[in-house]
Coordinates of C-alpha atoms in Angstrom, one line a residue:
Chain J
M1 CA 8.9 6.4 -19.4
V2 CA 7.5 10.1 -19.6
A3 CA 5.9 11.5 -16.9
L4 CA 2.3 11.7 -16.4
E5 CA 1.2 14.9 -16.3
P6 CA 1.1 15.4 -20.0
L7 CA -1.0 12.6 -20.8
A8 CA -3.5 13.6 -17.7
E9 CA -3.8 16.1 -19.4
K10 CA -4.5 14.9 -23.2
V11 CA -6.9 12.2 -20.8
R12 CA -8.4 16.5 -19.4
A13 CA -8.7 17.9 -23.3
L14 CA -10.9 15.3 -24.5
N15 CA -13.5 15.9 -21.8
R16 CA -14.2 18.9 -22.2
F17 CA -17.6 20.6 -22.4
D18 CA -20.0 23.2 -21.1
M19 CA -23.3 21.0 -20.9
G20 CA -25.0 24.0 -19.8
N21 CA -23.9 24.5 -23.4
F22 CA -26.0 21.8 -24.4
V23 CA -30.5 20.3 -24.1
A24 CA -31.0 17.2 -23.3
L25 CA -32.7 14.9 -26.7
M26 CA -34.8 12.9 -25.5
D27 CA -37.0 9.3 -26.4
G28 CA -39.2 9.2 -23.9
E29 CA -38.0 9.0 -20.8
R30 CA -34.2 8.0 -21.9
S31 CA -31.7 10.5 -22.3
L32 CA -30.2 9.7 -26.0
G33 CA -27.9 12.2 -26.6
A34 CA -27.3 16.7 -26.8
V35 CA -28.3 19.7 -29.2
H36 CA -26.5 22.8 -28.4
E37 CA -29.4 26.0 -27.8
D38 CA -28.3 27.3 -31.0
V39 CA -28.6 24.5 -32.9
A40 CA -31.9 23.8 -30.8
R41 CA -33.7 26.9 -31.3
E42 CA -33.2 25.9 -35.4
L43 CA -34.9 22.7 -34.8
L44 CA -37.7 25.1 -34.1
A45 CA -38.4 24.4 -38.3
Y46 CA -38.7 20.7 -37.9
P47 CA -41.9 19.9 -36.2
E48 CA -42.3 16.8 -37.7
A49 CA -39.6 15.2 -36.8
V50 CA -38.9 17.0 -33.0
A51 CA -41.3 19.1 -30.6
V52 CA -37.9 21.8 -29.1
D53 CA -39.3 22.9 -24.9
L54 CA -36.4 25.3 -25.0
G55 CA -37.8 27.1 -21.3
R56 CA -37.9 22.3 -20.4
R57 CA -33.9 22.6 -22.4
E58 CA -35.6 19.5 -23.9
V59 CA -35.4 18.6 -27.9
R60 CA -38.3 15.5 -28.2
L61 CA -38.4 13.5 -30.8
R62 CA -41.3 12.9 -31.5
P63 CA -43.6 9.2 -31.1
G64 CA -43.0 6.4 -34.2
S65 CA -41.4 3.5 -35.5
A66 CA -38.1 3.4 -36.1
E67 CA -38.3 3.6 -40.3
E68 CA -40.6 6.7 -39.6
R69 CA -38.3 8.4 -37.7
T70 CA -34.7 7.9 -39.9
E71 CA -37.2 9.2 -41.8
R72 CA -38.1 13.0 -40.1
F73 CA -34.6 12.8 -39.4
A74 CA -33.0 12.2 -43.5
A75 CA -35.2 15.2 -44.3
M76 CA -34.0 17.2 -41.1
A77 CA -30.7 16.2 -41.6
A78 CA -30.5 17.4 -45.3
G79 CA -32.2 20.6 -44.4
M80 CA -29.2 21.2 -41.6
H81 CA -26.4 20.8 -44.3
E82 CA -27.7 23.2 -46.1
A83 CA -28.3 26.0 -43.5
G84 CA -24.7 24.6 -42.5
L85 CA -25.0 23.3 -39.2
V86 CA -24.4 19.2 -40.5
P87 CA -20.9 20.6 -41.8
G88 CA -19.4 17.7 -43.6
W89 CA -20.6 14.7 -45.5
R90 CA -19.6 10.9 -45.0
D91 CA -23.3 9.5 -46.9
E92 CA -23.2 6.3 -43.9
L93 CA -25.5 6.1 -42.2
F94 CA -25.4 4.8 -38.2
A95 CA -27.4 3.7 -35.7
A96 CA -29.2 5.7 -32.7
Q97 CA -29.6 3.5 -29.6
R98 CA -30.3 3.5 -26.2
G99 CA -27.2 1.5 -25.7
F100 CA -25.1 -0.2 -27.7
G101 CA -26.8 -3.5 -29.4
T102 CA -29.7 -2.8 -28.7
E103 CA -32.5 -1.7 -31.5
P104 CA -31.4 0.9 -33.2
V105 CA -33.9 4.1 -32.5
F106 CA -33.1 5.3 -35.8
L107 CA -31.0 5.4 -38.0
I108 CA -28.6 9.3 -39.6
E109 CA -26.3 10.9 -42.1
R110 CA -22.1 9.6 -39.7
A111 CA -21.6 12.8 -40.2
A112 CA -24.9 14.2 -37.9
V113 CA -24.1 11.8 -35.0
P114 CA -22.0 15.3 -32.8
V115 CA -24.6 17.5 -33.7
F116 CA -27.1 15.4 -31.9
G117 CA -24.8 14.4 -29.1
L118 CA -25.4 11.2 -29.9
R119 CA -23.4 7.9 -28.9
G120 CA -20.7 6.3 -30.8
Y121 CA -18.5 3.0 -30.9
G122 CA -15.4 2.0 -32.6
V123 CA -13.0 0.0 -32.8
H124 CA -9.1 1.2 -32.3
C125 CA -6.5 -1.7 -32.6
N126 CA -3.0 -1.1 -31.4
G127 CA -0.5 -3.2 -33.5
L128 CA 2.3 -4.6 -31.3
V129 CA 5.0 -6.2 -32.2
R130 CA 6.5 -7.9 -29.0
Q131 CA 10.5 -8.1 -28.7
P132 CA 13.2 -10.3 -27.4
D133 CA 12.8 -8.5 -23.5
G134 CA 8.8 -9.2 -23.3
S135 CA 7.8 -5.3 -24.1
H136 CA 6.7 -3.8 -27.9
K137 CA 7.6 -1.5 -30.6
L138 CA 4.4 -0.7 -32.7
W139 CA 3.0 0.2 -36.1
V140 CA 2.1 4.2 -36.3
A141 CA 0.4 5.8 -39.4
R142 CA 0.4 8.4 -41.1
R143 CA -2.9 9.4 -42.3
A144 CA -3.3 10.6 -45.8
K145 CA -2.8 14.4 -46.5
D146 CA -6.1 14.6 -48.0
K147 CA -8.0 13.4 -45.8
A148 CA -11.5 15.2 -44.6
T149 CA -10.2 14.9 -41.0
Y150 CA -7.2 15.4 -38.9
P151 CA -4.9 15.3 -42.5
G152 CA -1.7 14.2 -41.6
K153 CA -2.0 12.9 -38.2
L154 CA -0.9 10.1 -36.4
D155 CA -3.4 6.7 -36.0
H156 CA -3.5 3.6 -35.1
I157 CA -2.7 1.0 -37.6
V158 CA -6.7 -0.2 -37.8
A159 CA -8.9 2.0 -35.8
G160 CA -13.0 3.1 -37.1
G161 CA -16.2 3.4 -36.3
Q162 CA -18.6 0.4 -35.6
P163 CA -21.3 -0.2 -38.5
A164 CA -24.5 -1.8 -37.1
G165 CA -25.7 -4.6 -37.9
I166 CA -21.8 -6.4 -36.8
G167 CA -20.2 -7.4 -34.7
L168 CA -16.8 -5.9 -33.0
M169 CA -14.0 -8.7 -33.7
E170 CA -16.1 -8.8 -37.2
N171 CA -15.8 -5.3 -37.9
V172 CA -12.0 -5.7 -36.8
I173 CA -11.3 -8.2 -39.1
K174 CA -13.1 -6.0 -42.2
E175 CA -11.2 -2.7 -41.2
C176 CA -7.8 -5.3 -40.5
G177 CA -8.1 -6.1 -44.4
E178 CA -9.4 -2.3 -45.6
E179 CA -6.8 -0.2 -43.9
A180 CA -3.7 -2.5 -42.8
G181 CA -3.6 -5.3 -45.6
I182 CA -4.1 -7.2 -43.0
P183 CA -5.4 -10.9 -44.3
P184 CA -8.9 -12.0 -42.1
E185 CA -7.3 -14.8 -40.8
L186 CA -4.3 -13.3 -39.7
A187 CA -6.3 -10.8 -37.6
R188 CA -8.7 -13.2 -36.2
Q189 CA -5.2 -15.4 -34.2
C190 CA -3.5 -12.2 -33.5
A191 CA -6.6 -9.5 -32.1
R192 CA -7.0 -9.6 -28.4
P193 CA -10.3 -6.8 -27.2
A194 CA -8.5 -5.1 -23.3
G195 CA -11.0 -2.7 -22.6
M196 CA -12.5 0.4 -23.8
V197 CA -11.9 3.8 -23.4
S198 CA -14.0 7.0 -24.2
Y199 CA -15.0 10.2 -24.0
R200 CA -16.8 13.3 -24.0
M201 CA -16.2 16.5 -26.0
E202 CA -17.7 20.5 -27.3
L203 CA -16.1 21.3 -30.5
P204 CA -17.3 25.0 -29.4
D205 CA -16.9 26.1 -33.1
K206 CA -19.0 23.5 -34.3
K207 CA -21.4 23.4 -31.5
Q208 CA -21.3 19.1 -31.5
L209 CA -20.3 17.1 -28.6
K210 CA -18.4 13.7 -29.6
R211 CA -19.5 11.2 -27.3
D212 CA -17.4 8.1 -28.4
V213 CA -17.2 4.7 -26.9
L214 CA -13.6 2.8 -28.1
F215 CA -13.3 -0.9 -27.9
C216 CA -9.7 -1.3 -27.7
Y217 CA -7.8 -3.9 -28.6
D218 CA -3.9 -5.4 -28.5
L219 CA -2.6 -6.8 -31.7
E220 CA 0.2 -8.9 -31.8
L221 CA 1.8 -9.5 -35.1
P222 CA 4.0 -11.3 -36.4
E223 CA 8.4 -9.3 -37.0
D224 CA 8.2 -10.3 -40.3
F225 CA 4.8 -8.9 -41.4
V226 CA 4.5 -5.3 -43.3
P227 CA 0.8 -4.1 -42.3
T228 CA 0.5 -2.1 -46.5
A229 CA -1.7 0.2 -47.0
V230 CA -5.0 -0.3 -49.2
D231 CA -7.4 2.2 -49.3
G232 CA -5.8 5.2 -49.6
E233 CA -6.3 6.7 -46.5
V234 CA -2.7 6.0 -45.1
E235 CA -0.3 7.7 -46.2
S236 CA 2.4 4.9 -45.1
F237 CA 2.9 3.4 -41.3
E238 CA 5.9 3.0 -39.7
L239 CA 7.2 0.7 -36.0
W240 CA 7.7 3.9 -34.0
D241 CA 9.9 2.7 -29.7
M242 CA 7.2 3.0 -27.7
D243 CA 9.3 5.5 -26.1
D244 CA 9.1 7.4 -28.9
V245 CA 5.6 6.7 -29.6
M246 CA 4.8 8.2 -25.9
H247 CA 7.2 11.3 -26.1
A248 CA 4.4 11.6 -29.4
V249 CA 1.4 11.4 -27.2
A250 CA 2.7 13.3 -24.4
H251 CA 4.7 16.0 -25.8
T252 CA 3.0 16.8 -28.8
D253 CA -0.2 17.1 -31.3
D254 CA 0.9 15.0 -33.7
F255 CA -2.3 12.2 -33.4
K256 CA -4.5 12.5 -33.8
P257 CA -6.2 13.1 -30.0
N258 CA -8.6 10.1 -29.7
V259 CA -5.8 7.9 -30.9
G260 CA -3.7 8.6 -27.9
L261 CA -6.5 8.3 -25.7
V262 CA -6.3 4.6 -26.9
L263 CA -2.9 4.9 -26.3
I264 CA -2.2 6.6 -23.0
D265 CA -4.1 3.3 -21.8
M266 CA -2.4 1.0 -23.7
F267 CA 0.5 2.9 -21.7
V268 CA -1.2 1.6 -18.3
R269 CA -2.4 -1.6 -19.5
R270 CA 1.2 -2.4 -20.3
G271 CA 2.9 -1.0 -17.4
Y272 CA 4.9 1.6 -20.1
V273 CA 3.5 4.1 -16.9
T274 CA 4.1 3.2 -13.3
P275 CA 2.0 3.7 -10.5
D276 CA 4.9 4.6 -9.1
Q277 CA 4.9 8.0 -10.8
P278 CA 3.1 11.0 -9.1
G279 CA -0.1 11.0 -10.6
Y280 CA -0.5 7.4 -12.3
I281 CA -3.7 7.6 -9.6
A282 CA -5.7 10.4 -11.2
L283 CA -4.8 9.5 -14.7
V284 CA -6.2 5.7 -14.8
K285 CA -8.9 8.0 -12.7
S286 CA -10.2 9.8 -15.5
L287 CA -9.4 7.7 -18.3
R288 CA -11.5 5.2 -16.3
A289 CA -14.2 8.0 -15.9
L290 CA -16.4 5.9 -18.8
D291 CA -19.5 7.8 -20.2
C292 CA -20.8 5.1 -22.2
A293 CA -23.3 3.1 -21.8
Chain A
M1 CA -15.6 -17.9 -22.7
V2 CA -17.3 -17.3 -19.3
A3 CA -21.4 -15.5 -19.6
L4 CA -20.5 -12.4 -17.6
E5 CA -23.3 -11.4 -15.7
P6 CA -21.7 -13.2 -13.0
L7 CA -18.4 -12.3 -12.8
A8 CA -20.0 -8.4 -12.8
E9 CA -22.8 -9.7 -9.6
K10 CA -18.8 -10.6 -8.0
V11 CA -17.7 -6.8 -8.1
R12 CA -21.3 -5.8 -7.0
A13 CA -20.9 -8.1 -3.9
L14 CA -17.6 -6.3 -3.5
N15 CA -19.0 -3.4 -3.6
R16 CA -22.0 -3.4 -1.3
F17 CA -22.1 -0.3 1.8
D18 CA -24.9 1.8 3.3
M19 CA -22.8 4.7 3.9
G20 CA -26.3 5.9 5.5
N21 CA -24.6 3.1 8.6
F22 CA -21.1 5.6 9.1
V23 CA -20.8 9.2 9.5
A24 CA -17.3 10.8 8.4
L25 CA -13.6 11.0 9.9
M26 CA -13.0 14.4 9.2
D27 CA -9.9 15.6 9.5
G28 CA -10.1 19.4 9.0
E29 CA -12.4 19.9 6.0
R30 CA -10.3 16.6 4.8
S31 CA -12.4 13.7 5.0
L32 CA -9.6 11.0 5.8
G33 CA -12.4 7.3 6.2
A34 CA -15.6 6.5 7.7
V35 CA -17.4 4.3 11.2
H36 CA -20.0 3.3 12.0
E37 CA -22.5 5.6 13.8
D38 CA -22.5 2.6 16.4
V39 CA -18.6 3.1 17.0
A40 CA -18.6 6.7 16.7
R41 CA -21.1 6.5 20.0
E42 CA -17.9 4.8 21.6
L43 CA -15.4 6.9 20.7
L44 CA -17.3 9.5 22.7
A45 CA -14.8 7.5 25.3
Y46 CA -11.6 8.8 23.5
P47 CA -12.3 13.2 23.7
E48 CA -8.8 13.0 23.1
A49 CA -7.8 11.8 20.6
V50 CA -11.9 12.5 18.3
A51 CA -14.6 14.7 18.8
V52 CA -17.7 12.7 18.2
D53 CA -20.6 15.0 16.3
L54 CA -23.4 13.1 16.3
G55 CA -25.7 16.0 15.3
R56 CA -23.3 16.3 12.4
R57 CA -22.7 12.9 12.0
E58 CA -18.8 13.7 11.7
V59 CA -15.6 11.7 13.5
R60 CA -13.0 14.8 13.6
L61 CA -9.4 14.0 14.5
R62 CA -8.0 16.9 17.3
P63 CA -5.1 18.8 16.1
G64 CA -2.0 17.4 16.6
S65 CA 1.9 15.9 14.6
A66 CA 1.5 12.7 12.9
E67 CA 3.8 11.7 16.1
E68 CA 0.6 12.9 18.5
R69 CA -2.6 11.8 16.6
T70 CA -0.5 8.5 16.3
E71 CA 0.3 7.9 20.4
R72 CA -4.0 8.9 20.8
F73 CA -5.2 6.5 17.9
A74 CA -2.7 3.9 19.6
A75 CA -4.4 4.5 22.9
M76 CA -8.0 4.2 21.6
A77 CA -7.3 0.9 19.1
A78 CA -6.1 -0.9 21.9
G79 CA -8.9 0.2 24.1
M80 CA -11.1 -0.5 21.4
H81 CA -9.8 -3.7 20.7
E82 CA -10.1 -4.8 24.6
A83 CA -14.1 -3.7 23.7
G84 CA -13.9 -5.9 20.6
L85 CA -14.8 -2.9 18.9
V86 CA -11.5 -3.9 17.1
P87 CA -11.0 -8.2 16.1
G88 CA -8.0 -8.9 15.7
W89 CA -4.8 -7.9 15.7
R90 CA -1.8 -7.7 13.6
D91 CA 1.1 -6.0 15.3
E92 CA 1.9 -4.4 12.3
L93 CA 1.0 -0.1 11.2
F94 CA -0.7 1.3 8.5
A95 CA -0.2 4.7 7.0
A96 CA -3.7 6.8 7.1
Q97 CA -2.9 9.1 4.4
R98 CA -5.4 11.8 2.3
G99 CA -3.7 10.5 -0.7
F100 CA -0.8 8.0 -2.1
G101 CA 2.1 8.9 -1.3
T102 CA 1.4 12.0 0.3
E103 CA 3.3 12.4 4.3
P104 CA 0.5 9.6 6.5
V105 CA -1.8 11.5 9.0
F106 CA -0.9 9.3 11.4
L107 CA 0.6 5.6 11.9
I108 CA -2.3 2.5 12.7
E109 CA -2.3 -1.0 14.3
R110 CA -3.7 -2.8 10.2
A111 CA -6.6 -4.5 12.1
A112 CA -8.5 -1.5 12.5
V113 CA -8.3 0.0 9.7
P114 CA -11.6 -0.5 8.1
V115 CA -12.7 0.0 11.2
F116 CA -11.8 3.1 10.3
G117 CA -12.8 3.0 6.9
L118 CA -8.9 4.3 6.1
R119 CA -8.0 3.5 1.8
G120 CA -5.9 0.2 1.7
Y121 CA -3.1 -0.2 -0.2
G122 CA -1.7 -3.7 -1.6
V123 CA -0.2 -5.0 -5.2
H124 CA -1.9 -8.0 -6.2
C125 CA 0.5 -9.4 -8.8
N126 CA -0.7 -12.6 -12.1
G127 CA 1.7 -15.3 -12.4
L128 CA 1.2 -15.9 -15.8
V129 CA 2.8 -18.2 -18.5
R130 CA 2.6 -17.6 -21.9
Q131 CA 1.6 -20.2 -25.0
P132 CA 3.0 -20.9 -28.0
D133 CA -1.3 -19.2 -29.4
G134 CA 0.0 -16.4 -27.2
S135 CA -2.9 -16.8 -24.3
H136 CA -0.6 -17.2 -20.4
K137 CA -1.9 -20.0 -17.7
L138 CA -3.0 -18.8 -14.7
W139 CA -0.7 -19.9 -11.0
V140 CA -2.9 -20.2 -8.4
A141 CA -2.2 -20.5 -4.6
R142 CA -4.4 -22.2 -2.5
R143 CA -3.8 -20.8 1.7
A144 CA -3.4 -22.2 4.9
K145 CA -5.5 -23.5 6.5
D146 CA -4.4 -21.8 9.6
K147 CA -4.4 -18.7 7.7
A148 CA -6.5 -15.3 9.4
T149 CA -8.3 -14.2 7.2
Y150 CA -9.4 -16.4 4.3
P151 CA -8.3 -19.8 5.3
G152 CA -7.9 -22.1 2.6
K153 CA -9.1 -19.9 0.0
L154 CA -7.7 -19.7 -3.8
D155 CA -5.6 -17.5 -4.1
H156 CA -2.9 -14.4 -6.3
I157 CA 0.9 -16.2 -6.7
V158 CA 1.6 -12.7 -4.8
A159 CA -0.1 -10.2 -3.3
G160 CA 0.2 -8.1 0.1
G161 CA -1.0 -5.1 1.6
Q162 CA 1.6 -2.0 0.3
P163 CA 4.2 -0.5 3.5
A164 CA 4.5 2.7 4.2
G165 CA 8.1 4.0 2.8
I166 CA 9.0 1.9 0.2
G167 CA 7.5 2.1 -3.3
L168 CA 5.1 -0.7 -5.5
M169 CA 7.9 -2.1 -7.6
E170 CA 9.9 -2.9 -4.6
N171 CA 7.4 -4.5 -2.5
V172 CA 6.3 -6.5 -5.8
I173 CA 9.7 -8.1 -5.6
K174 CA 10.3 -8.0 -2.2
E175 CA 6.9 -9.7 -1.7
C176 CA 7.7 -11.7 -4.6
G177 CA 10.6 -13.8 -2.9
E178 CA 8.8 -13.5 0.7
E179 CA 5.4 -15.5 -0.8
A180 CA 6.4 -18.2 -4.0
G181 CA 10.0 -17.7 -3.5
I182 CA 11.1 -15.7 -6.6
P183 CA 14.5 -14.1 -7.0
P184 CA 14.2 -10.4 -7.2
E185 CA 16.2 -10.4 -9.9
L186 CA 13.0 -13.0 -12.2
A187 CA 11.2 -10.7 -10.2
R188 CA 12.1 -6.8 -11.2
Q189 CA 12.7 -8.9 -14.5
C190 CA 9.2 -9.8 -15.6
A191 CA 7.3 -7.7 -13.1
R192 CA 5.1 -5.3 -14.7
P193 CA 2.2 -3.2 -14.0
A194 CA -1.1 -3.2 -15.6
G195 CA -3.4 -0.8 -13.9
M196 CA -5.7 -0.6 -10.3
V197 CA -8.8 -1.5 -9.6
S198 CA -10.5 -0.4 -5.8
Y199 CA -13.5 -1.9 -4.5
R200 CA -15.9 -0.4 -1.1
M201 CA -17.6 -2.8 1.1
E202 CA -19.8 -2.8 3.8
L203 CA -18.6 -5.4 6.6
P204 CA -22.0 -5.4 8.8
D205 CA -21.3 -7.8 10.9
K206 CA -18.2 -6.4 12.1
K207 CA -19.5 -2.7 11.8
Q208 CA -16.2 -2.4 9.1
L209 CA -15.6 -0.4 6.0
K210 CA -13.0 -1.8 3.7
R211 CA -11.5 0.6 1.1
D212 CA -9.3 -0.8 -0.7
V213 CA -7.2 0.2 -4.3
L214 CA -4.9 -2.6 -5.4
F215 CA -1.9 -2.2 -7.8
C216 CA -2.1 -4.8 -10.5
Y217 CA 0.3 -6.0 -11.8
D218 CA 1.2 -9.7 -14.6
L219 CA 3.7 -12.0 -13.5
E220 CA 5.1 -13.2 -17.2
L221 CA 7.1 -16.0 -15.4
P222 CA 9.3 -18.8 -18.0
E223 CA 7.9 -22.3 -18.8
D224 CA 10.5 -23.5 -16.3
F225 CA 10.0 -21.5 -12.8
V226 CA 8.7 -23.3 -10.6
P227 CA 7.1 -21.5 -7.3
T228 CA 7.5 -22.0 -3.5
A229 CA 5.1 -21.2 -0.8
V230 CA 8.4 -20.2 2.1
D231 CA 6.9 -18.7 3.8
G232 CA 4.0 -21.0 5.5
E233 CA 0.7 -18.7 4.7
V234 CA 0.5 -20.3 1.2
E235 CA -0.3 -24.1 1.3
S236 CA 0.3 -25.1 -3.0
F237 CA 0.5 -23.9 -6.1
E238 CA -0.9 -24.9 -9.2
L239 CA -0.6 -23.8 -13.1
W240 CA -4.2 -23.4 -14.0
D241 CA -5.9 -23.2 -17.5
M242 CA -7.5 -19.6 -18.0
D243 CA -10.9 -21.5 -18.2
D244 CA -10.8 -22.9 -15.4
V245 CA -9.8 -19.8 -13.8
M246 CA -12.6 -18.3 -15.2
H247 CA -15.3 -19.9 -14.2
A248 CA -13.9 -20.4 -10.6
V249 CA -14.4 -17.1 -10.3
A250 CA -17.6 -16.8 -12.0
H251 CA -19.5 -19.8 -11.3
T252 CA -17.9 -20.6 -7.2
D253 CA -16.3 -18.8 -3.9
D254 CA -13.1 -20.5 -3.9
F255 CA -11.6 -17.5 -4.9
K256 CA -11.0 -14.9 -2.1
P257 CA -13.5 -11.9 -3.1
N258 CA -10.5 -9.6 -4.4
V259 CA -8.5 -11.8 -6.1
G260 CA -11.2 -12.1 -8.5
L261 CA -11.7 -8.2 -9.0
V262 CA -7.7 -8.5 -10.4
L263 CA -8.1 -11.5 -11.8
I264 CA -11.5 -10.1 -13.7
D265 CA -9.7 -6.9 -14.7
M266 CA -6.9 -9.6 -16.6
F267 CA -10.2 -11.0 -18.8
V268 CA -10.9 -8.1 -19.4
R269 CA -7.4 -6.3 -20.8
R270 CA -6.1 -9.9 -21.8
G271 CA -8.8 -10.3 -23.8
Y272 CA -10.9 -13.4 -22.1
V273 CA -13.6 -11.6 -22.5
T274 CA -14.7 -9.8 -25.0
P275 CA -17.1 -6.7 -26.2
D276 CA -19.1 -8.5 -28.6
Q277 CA -20.7 -10.7 -25.2
P278 CA -23.9 -8.6 -23.6
G279 CA -23.0 -7.0 -20.4
Y280 CA -19.3 -6.7 -21.0
I281 CA -19.6 -2.4 -21.3
A282 CA -21.7 -2.9 -17.7
L283 CA -18.6 -5.1 -16.6
V284 CA -16.1 -2.7 -17.5
K285 CA -18.3 0.9 -16.1
S286 CA -18.1 -1.5 -12.3
L287 CA -14.6 -2.4 -12.4
R288 CA -13.5 1.2 -12.9
A289 CA -16.5 3.4 -10.9
L290 CA -12.7 4.0 -8.5
D291 CA -13.7 5.4 -5.2
C292 CA -9.5 6.4 -4.9
A293 CA -6.9 8.8 -4.8

């Protein structure tokens, strides 16, 4: 059992932003995202893709088909990358959507998603092993030291962004195989959806806004199954007592931050924190201030 | 698997209110509750307890100690009961609080709680029996036909309001014994907190505002345990397949409405509904628009 205030602080750290620094990214009357005002100023160089109105604090998409807009954003993202406004490059296309499961408004290089404050979606799996008393241990992954993001941090047994065009469970099963060597039939049998969390975080040094919806899955694995790092993104897997997981989430920065959020949700759902502890209602509220669609 | 829209409609039905019909119940600068404007007008008859300012749409508690206010509210509630403004009488004192676990501002007869729009707290236990495939069946209670509220409706195996002065888990264990014949040691071992839900509902015919925070518990009971109705409030217990539970919650009014809310939260937590179903995000959001403190 840990005190709830350090957990609440981790949730707050994932929800720090000053929307006064951002202008809206609009498609007609619909808001799709948000762009830092300094970045918006640079977007004046791409009039074929967007109309920048700093007075009204808006960046408006030019009309066009999804294909046309995808082309314009590809050119814009490439130019911004060269100018240092899109740090990193993943070579992976992401769908900008009005809401989860709706038709893409355009596709865009993944690294540019938080530059435009677009909502991202992912799946996160708690790898659990049931103990005789009904409680669980958790499989903890350590990220490879050469990963571009959060090298060496602790992670879920399986987690990944949601690509367009496949189902969430399909993605879970695919990532289970790629990241932890879990055979598809075992993944299908063990993985159960368990809700969702979301967060919105300003990355001030990058002038980005990260807005993620994470679909949570509990993966209750058989006692004799041992995950194996398949794709080189994970250095090792270890089976942890939940008390140690809770302590690390609450009192260290060892876990990748958004993994902590999914774990805190799991602590609530599975009773590792209890409503008799001071601050429970505030913690649950903070977890559930869902910025999502 | 049921469609999510009928479940979402059940959640919406528990969150219908027009705050324009209500005036704030204020203790200094803090809002404690809300009183229907027609009821507020009648409260002009109790100037020793409250100051009614219909122009500012406020009912203000007179200063005083918790004991003094409890006495004033007792007199007011009794008068209101005679006048038909507090229908029913439970002979049970409830603590009006600024937030859960804080010192009572005053105590008041339970039947008057929604008349003043005070926040109520309760514990609701999902009585689960684990199946070999990891899924669960649910113990369903049928309320006695002579119960004052929701006679004959389907209910949780154990549920109850939260009295002042005892812990939530303590209350769960007590109610487990009183309502379902679950021995304390078994209750302590099986009951795990699993989060919370809340709702705010106007009862227009009664001119009341019901604002409840329900702490959810999963009670994973051994296969060979059979609950027994102890206190006469339950007619019978039956072990239901979760598909039948889901169907009844979605497509009938057989369950007591706030029980449905806790069950829908459980369907989400335990993967009986999945994020690949249309409307999942909206359903989860609607469940988590927490009006609570």
